[in-house]
Short mmCIF file of C-alpha atoms and ligand atoms in Angstrom, two decimals:
data_model
loop_
_atom_site.label_atom_id
_atom_site.label_comp_id
_atom_site.label_asym_id
_atom_site.label_seq_id
_atom_site.Cartn_x
_atom_site.Cartn_y
_atom_site.Cartn_z
CA MET A 1 0.08 44.47 8.07
CA LYS A 2 0.30 40.99 6.66
CA LYS A 3 3.62 40.48 8.39
CA THR A 4 2.22 41.55 11.74
CA LEU A 5 -0.73 39.22 11.47
CA GLY A 6 1.47 36.41 10.34
CA ALA A 7 3.59 36.68 13.42
CA ILE A 8 0.70 36.40 15.86
CA VAL A 9 0.43 33.02 17.48
CA LEU A 10 -2.83 32.14 19.15
CA SER A 11 -2.25 29.15 21.30
CA ALA A 12 -5.70 27.69 20.96
CA MET A 13 -6.34 23.96 21.37
CA SER A 14 -6.71 23.61 17.63
CA GLY A 15 -3.25 24.89 16.96
CA SER A 16 -1.66 28.10 15.85
CA VAL A 17 -3.69 30.52 13.75
CA PHE A 18 -2.14 32.76 11.09
CA ALA A 19 -3.38 35.06 8.42
CA GLU A 20 -3.44 32.38 5.75
CA LEU A 21 -2.19 29.20 7.25
CA ILE A 22 -3.74 27.26 10.10
CA VAL A 23 -1.57 24.57 11.61
CA GLU A 24 -3.61 21.80 13.20
CA ASN A 25 -2.74 18.65 15.12
CA ALA A 26 0.93 19.48 15.04
CA HIS A 27 3.06 17.04 16.97
CA ILE A 28 6.67 16.04 17.16
CA ARG A 29 7.60 12.40 17.43
CA GLU A 30 9.31 11.45 20.67
CA SER A 31 12.86 10.50 19.81
CA ILE A 32 13.71 6.83 20.03
CA PRO A 33 16.65 5.84 22.24
CA GLY A 34 19.73 5.45 20.09
CA ALA A 35 18.31 7.58 17.29
CA PRO A 36 19.43 11.19 16.71
CA ASN A 37 16.61 12.29 14.39
CA SER A 38 12.93 13.03 14.68
CA ALA A 39 10.08 14.50 12.67
CA ALA A 40 7.01 16.70 13.04
CA PHE A 41 3.62 16.01 11.49
CA MET A 42 0.58 18.27 11.12
CA ILE A 43 -2.29 19.43 8.96
CA LEU A 44 -1.73 22.70 7.09
CA LYS A 45 -4.92 24.55 6.16
CA ASN A 46 -4.76 27.45 3.79
CA THR A 47 -7.78 29.66 4.38
CA SER A 48 -6.71 32.36 1.95
CA ALA A 49 -7.31 32.78 -1.78
CA GLN A 50 -3.62 32.41 -2.57
CA ASP A 51 -1.38 29.37 -2.49
CA VAL A 52 1.06 29.21 0.40
CA VAL A 53 4.39 27.84 -0.72
CA LEU A 54 6.56 26.71 2.19
CA THR A 55 10.21 26.67 1.27
CA SER A 56 12.02 25.94 4.52
CA ALA A 57 11.79 25.26 8.22
CA THR A 58 14.01 26.23 11.10
CA SER A 59 14.30 25.02 14.67
CA GLU A 60 16.64 25.03 17.59
CA LEU A 61 15.73 21.45 18.34
CA ALA A 62 18.28 20.06 15.89
CA ARG A 63 21.38 20.74 13.89
CA ALA A 64 19.37 20.78 10.67
CA THR A 65 15.64 21.14 10.00
CA GLU A 66 14.37 20.24 6.55
CA LEU A 67 11.13 19.74 4.64
CA HIS A 68 10.94 16.12 3.54
CA ASN A 69 8.79 13.80 1.53
CA HIS A 70 8.72 10.05 0.96
CA ILE A 71 8.43 8.45 -2.42
CA ASN A 72 7.20 4.87 -2.39
CA ASP A 73 8.98 3.52 -5.42
CA ASN A 74 7.69 -0.04 -5.91
CA GLY A 75 7.96 -0.83 -2.21
CA VAL A 76 11.24 1.03 -1.72
CA MET A 77 10.90 4.05 0.55
CA ARG A 78 12.96 6.98 -0.65
CA MET A 79 13.03 9.91 1.75
CA ARG A 80 14.02 13.18 0.12
CA GLU A 81 14.36 16.81 1.06
CA VAL A 82 11.87 18.86 -0.96
CA SER A 83 12.37 22.45 -2.09
CA GLU A 84 8.77 23.36 -1.31
CA ILE A 85 5.48 22.20 0.14
CA VAL A 86 2.57 23.87 -1.61
CA VAL A 87 -0.65 24.39 0.31
CA PRO A 88 -3.14 25.38 -2.41
CA ALA A 89 -5.60 28.20 -1.77
CA GLY A 90 -8.55 27.04 0.28
CA GLN A 91 -7.13 23.56 0.71
CA SER A 92 -5.32 21.42 3.30
CA VAL A 93 -2.20 19.37 3.11
CA GLN A 94 -1.39 16.64 5.59
CA LEU A 95 2.12 15.98 6.83
CA LYS A 96 1.99 12.41 8.11
CA PRO A 97 4.20 9.36 8.69
CA GLY A 98 5.22 7.80 5.41
CA GLY A 99 4.62 11.07 3.59
CA MET A 100 5.67 14.65 4.08
CA HIS A 101 7.22 15.77 7.34
CA VAL A 102 9.38 18.38 8.95
CA MET A 103 12.61 16.51 9.61
CA PHE A 104 14.92 17.24 12.54
CA MET A 105 18.42 15.94 11.95
CA GLY A 106 20.87 15.78 14.80
CA LEU A 107 18.69 16.56 17.84
CA ALA A 108 20.33 18.76 20.46
CA THR A 109 18.71 16.69 23.19
CA PRO A 110 16.36 13.69 23.08
CA LEU A 111 12.69 14.64 22.86
CA LYS A 112 10.39 13.19 25.49
CA GLN A 113 6.63 12.86 25.48
CA GLY A 114 5.04 15.66 27.48
CA GLU A 115 7.56 18.27 26.34
CA GLN A 116 6.81 21.03 23.88
CA GLY A 117 8.94 21.78 20.87
CA SER A 118 8.93 24.72 18.56
CA PHE A 119 9.88 25.21 14.96
CA THR A 120 9.16 27.78 12.29
CA LEU A 121 7.83 27.24 8.80
CA VAL A 122 8.94 29.82 6.24
CA ASP A 123 7.15 30.57 2.98
CA GLN A 124 8.31 31.84 -0.39
CA SER A 125 7.86 35.49 0.61
CA GLY A 126 9.88 34.98 3.78
CA GLN A 127 6.86 35.05 6.04
CA LYS A 128 7.36 32.97 9.14
CA TYR A 129 4.87 30.67 10.79
CA PRO A 130 6.05 29.72 14.26
CA VAL A 131 4.58 26.47 15.55
CA GLN A 132 4.55 25.06 19.06
CA ALA A 133 3.80 21.39 19.22
CA PRO A 134 3.66 18.69 21.87
CA VAL A 135 6.10 15.81 21.76
CA LYS A 136 4.22 12.54 21.42
CA LYS A 137 5.27 8.94 21.70
CA ILE A 138 4.57 6.82 18.64
CA LYS A 139 1.38 4.78 18.98
CA MET A 140 2.10 1.08 19.25
CA GLN A 141 -1.35 0.12 17.90
CA MET A 142 -1.86 -2.22 20.81
CA LYS A 143 -5.09 -3.50 22.20
CA HIS A 144 -3.81 -2.46 25.60
CA ASP A 145 -0.88 -0.50 26.89
CA HIS A 146 2.36 -2.41 26.51
CA GLN A 147 4.37 -0.32 28.99
CA GLY A 148 5.68 -2.27 31.94
CA ASP A 149 4.24 -5.42 30.45
CA HIS A 150 7.28 -6.66 28.58
CA LYS A 151 7.76 -10.34 28.33
CA GLY A 152 9.98 -10.63 31.35
CA GLU A 153 13.16 -12.04 29.93
CA HIS A 154 15.33 -10.00 27.65
CA LYS A 155 16.60 -12.02 24.79
CA HIS A 156 19.19 -9.63 23.50
CA MET B 1 31.98 -18.02 -8.92
CA LYS B 2 28.94 -19.96 -7.87
CA ARG B 3 28.16 -17.25 -5.32
CA LEU B 4 28.44 -14.64 -8.02
CA LEU B 5 26.16 -16.54 -10.35
CA ILE B 6 23.57 -17.01 -7.64
CA GLY B 7 23.97 -13.34 -6.84
CA SER B 8 23.34 -12.13 -10.36
CA LEU B 9 20.45 -14.55 -10.70
CA ALA B 10 18.94 -13.17 -7.52
CA VAL B 11 19.24 -9.60 -8.80
CA VAL B 12 17.53 -10.48 -12.08
CA VAL B 13 14.84 -12.49 -10.35
CA ALA B 14 14.33 -9.78 -7.74
CA PHE B 15 13.66 -7.35 -10.51
CA VAL B 16 10.85 -9.49 -11.84
CA LEU B 17 9.43 -10.98 -8.65
CA GLY B 18 10.29 -8.49 -5.93
CA PHE B 19 10.70 -10.17 -2.54
CA TRP B 20 9.57 -13.48 -4.02
CA GLY B 21 12.81 -13.78 -5.93
CA SER B 22 14.35 -15.08 -2.71
CA ASN B 23 12.50 -18.38 -3.08
CA GLN B 24 14.52 -19.15 -6.22
CA LEU B 25 17.65 -19.51 -4.12
CA PRO B 26 18.83 -22.92 -2.93
CA GLU B 27 17.84 -23.55 0.68
CA ASP B 28 21.32 -23.13 2.14
CA ALA B 29 21.60 -19.67 0.58
CA ARG B 30 18.40 -18.41 2.17
CA GLY B 31 19.67 -17.56 5.65
CA PHE B 32 21.68 -14.74 7.16
CA GLU B 33 24.77 -14.37 9.25
CA LEU B 34 24.73 -11.13 11.25
CA THR B 35 25.70 -9.64 14.60
CA ARG B 36 22.97 -9.07 17.15
CA SER B 37 22.87 -5.99 19.38
CA ASP B 38 24.13 -8.05 22.34
CA GLY B 39 27.21 -8.95 20.30
CA ALA B 40 26.15 -12.51 19.50
CA GLN B 41 26.90 -13.80 16.01
CA ILE B 42 23.62 -15.05 14.66
CA ASN B 43 23.38 -17.72 12.03
CA SER B 44 19.72 -17.74 11.14
CA PHE B 45 19.51 -21.50 10.56
CA ASP B 46 20.89 -22.29 14.02
CA ALA B 47 19.30 -19.42 15.87
CA LEU B 48 15.78 -19.76 14.51
CA LYS B 49 15.69 -23.54 15.00
CA GLY B 50 13.46 -24.28 12.05
CA GLN B 51 10.79 -21.84 13.15
CA PRO B 52 9.06 -19.24 10.98
CA TYR B 53 10.15 -15.68 11.58
CA LEU B 54 9.51 -12.08 10.57
CA ILE B 55 12.18 -9.84 9.12
CA THR B 56 12.26 -6.16 8.23
CA PHE B 57 14.97 -3.73 7.15
CA GLY B 58 15.82 -0.14 8.07
CA TYR B 59 18.15 2.09 10.08
CA THR B 60 17.90 4.07 13.30
CA TYR B 61 18.49 7.46 11.67
CA CYS B 62 15.20 6.95 9.83
CA PRO B 63 12.74 9.04 11.86
CA ASP B 64 9.52 8.20 10.14
CA VAL B 65 9.00 4.97 8.23
CA CYS B 66 11.15 2.69 10.41
CA PRO B 67 9.57 3.68 13.74
CA THR B 68 6.15 3.41 12.15
CA THR B 69 6.95 -0.08 10.87
CA LEU B 70 8.43 -1.22 14.20
CA ALA B 71 5.50 0.17 16.18
CA TYR B 72 3.19 -1.72 13.86
CA LEU B 73 5.35 -4.83 14.20
CA ALA B 74 5.15 -4.57 18.01
CA GLY B 75 1.36 -4.54 17.68
CA VAL B 76 1.43 -7.56 15.39
CA LEU B 77 3.72 -9.49 17.76
CA GLN B 78 1.45 -8.86 20.68
CA ALA B 79 -1.70 -9.68 18.76
CA TYR B 80 -0.09 -12.88 17.49
CA GLN B 81 0.89 -13.92 20.96
CA SER B 82 -2.56 -13.36 22.39
CA ALA B 83 -4.16 -15.21 19.49
CA GLU B 84 -1.74 -18.16 19.31
CA GLY B 85 -0.35 -18.36 22.82
CA GLU B 86 3.19 -18.40 21.46
CA GLU B 87 5.73 -15.91 20.21
CA ILE B 88 7.18 -15.56 16.77
CA GLN B 89 10.74 -14.29 16.43
CA SER B 90 11.18 -11.01 14.59
CA VAL B 91 14.35 -9.46 13.23
CA PHE B 92 15.14 -5.84 12.44
CA VAL B 93 18.16 -5.64 10.14
CA SER B 94 19.97 -2.33 10.18
CA VAL B 95 21.34 -1.60 6.72
CA ASP B 96 23.48 1.17 8.24
CA PRO B 97 26.30 -0.59 10.12
CA GLU B 98 28.45 2.53 9.87
CA ARG B 99 26.26 4.47 12.31
CA ASP B 100 24.13 1.80 13.98
CA THR B 101 26.41 0.42 16.64
CA PRO B 102 25.15 -2.68 18.47
CA ASP B 103 24.42 -0.58 21.55
CA LYS B 104 22.31 2.00 19.69
CA LEU B 105 20.54 -0.70 17.75
CA GLY B 106 19.68 -2.54 20.96
CA GLN B 107 18.17 0.55 22.56
CA TYR B 108 16.26 1.29 19.41
CA VAL B 109 14.48 -2.07 19.04
CA GLU B 110 13.90 -2.39 22.79
CA TYR B 111 11.78 0.77 22.66
CA PHE B 112 9.27 -1.09 20.49
CA ASP B 113 9.42 -4.66 21.79
CA SER B 114 12.20 -6.32 23.72
CA SER B 115 11.75 -9.57 21.81
CA ILE B 116 12.80 -8.05 18.47
CA TRP B 117 16.35 -8.90 17.47
CA GLY B 118 18.31 -5.89 16.24
CA VAL B 119 21.02 -7.17 13.92
CA THR B 120 23.52 -5.77 11.48
CA GLY B 121 26.74 -6.86 9.85
CA THR B 122 29.62 -6.06 7.59
CA GLU B 123 29.04 -4.63 4.18
CA ALA B 124 29.66 -8.08 2.69
CA GLN B 125 27.17 -9.74 5.06
CA LEU B 126 24.56 -7.11 4.26
CA GLY B 127 25.24 -7.54 0.55
CA GLN B 128 24.36 -11.18 1.04
CA VAL B 129 21.17 -10.20 2.89
CA LYS B 130 20.20 -8.04 -0.04
CA GLN B 131 20.30 -11.05 -2.34
CA THR B 132 18.88 -13.54 0.11
CA TYR B 133 15.74 -11.51 0.75
CA SER B 134 15.56 -9.82 -2.65
CA ILE B 135 15.51 -6.42 -1.04
CA PHE B 136 16.94 -3.06 -1.99
CA PHE B 137 18.89 -0.49 -0.02
CA GLU B 138 21.19 2.28 -1.09
CA LYS B 139 22.86 5.20 0.62
CA VAL B 140 21.78 8.69 -0.50
CA GLN B 141 24.18 11.51 0.21
CA GLY B 142 22.66 14.62 1.80
CA LYS B 143 24.12 18.09 2.25
CA ASP B 144 25.73 17.00 5.47
CA PRO B 145 28.02 13.95 5.08
CA ASP B 146 27.09 12.62 8.54
CA ASN B 147 23.44 12.82 7.78
CA TYR B 148 23.09 10.64 4.71
CA LEU B 149 19.81 8.86 4.17
CA ILE B 150 19.21 5.31 3.03
CA ASP B 151 16.56 4.25 0.57
CA HIS B 152 15.30 0.83 1.59
CA SER B 153 12.59 -1.76 1.00
CA ALA B 154 9.60 -1.37 3.29
CA GLY B 155 7.33 -4.11 4.61
CA ILE B 156 7.70 -7.07 6.95
CA LEU B 157 8.62 -10.37 5.34
CA VAL B 158 7.10 -13.54 6.78
CA MET B 159 9.55 -16.41 6.36
CA ASP B 160 8.62 -20.06 6.82
CA SER B 161 10.58 -22.71 8.72
CA LYS B 162 12.69 -23.43 5.61
CA HIS B 163 13.60 -19.76 5.20
CA ARG B 164 11.28 -19.37 2.24
CA LEU B 165 9.23 -16.24 1.84
CA SER B 166 5.67 -17.09 2.79
CA GLY B 167 4.04 -13.66 2.79
CA VAL B 168 4.50 -9.95 3.21
CA ILE B 169 2.83 -7.86 5.91
CA ARG B 170 2.42 -4.21 5.14
CA GLU B 171 1.41 -1.49 7.53
CA GLY B 172 -2.18 -0.81 6.96
CA ASP B 173 -2.93 -4.55 7.03
CA SER B 174 -5.28 -5.14 9.93
CA LEU B 175 -3.87 -7.13 12.85
CA GLU B 176 -6.21 -9.99 11.86
CA GLN B 177 -4.80 -10.00 8.33
CA ALA B 178 -1.26 -9.91 9.67
CA ILE B 179 -1.92 -12.86 12.00
CA ALA B 180 -3.46 -14.83 9.14
CA THR B 181 -0.37 -14.15 7.01
CA ILE B 182 1.86 -15.46 9.81
CA GLN B 183 -0.33 -18.51 10.39
CA ASN B 184 0.15 -19.40 6.73
CA ALA B 185 3.87 -19.69 7.24
CA GLN B 186 4.14 -22.93 9.16
CU1 CU C 201 12.83 12.82 6.62
#
């Protein structure tokens, strides 16, 4: 029964809903020209009374899909594959830039804003959580849109 | 020998002072010599013409921290230009010359802001950069030999006209703070 529920994907605006794990705000970073890797970020909400321990991720988007974290070691960023991401019972965990992420290494094709990408999170018991997420361009934190407004001359 | 001594001094000082260790170096040892994405050999003293500049370090295979830093940098550059009416040169140094070809590096920085210089160099040149800016980077082998990662110093260094470190901008600093840090570096 648990398995069946776990496999159901409700494509609501808020994300995909599972028996224990709700995936919210999932998005995949648009790949940057020249770069073969990308990452997905999201909020994982565990609504059950038991911890959810994610142990892997799979996707057809890339040659390898891994769970990663960043350690900020005195100003040095060390990105590492992690063996698990624990979402404690009744709590949320945020996968965000500079922290944990689902890492796509060796993209099959570049990812463009507006596309959808899918990947699957897998927990300790082997239960799968398929996620569909929009591809989004990184925010440039500009006061106004910078597109088409480059400084005219190219210096390089 | 002198190089070596300066080098070991820089490593020791870097350990104590972080980025600020770079200011202990004699002035002529504070620049860089690297290849820009358009193929030009850049000597920082000639190319920057005694102007302050921003410099940050990373690699294009980095999917998370480097894009975040460069997107933030693009915001800072634009905010600085609207506030001051002039541009400040910024430099993204790839510490991964093995995979970051000039062409890829050029496309990568252009995505964020076409004024950013994407530069890299030989292992020896990058070794020099490590000492000059008191930064750290080191290759980390993954399961897949082609997909190694690189640990590297984060942050954007603000260098003054004499190639001395004047300040450090970190993501999360407001644009106003970042502009103030740059203004300090005249
Ligand atoms: Cu990663």
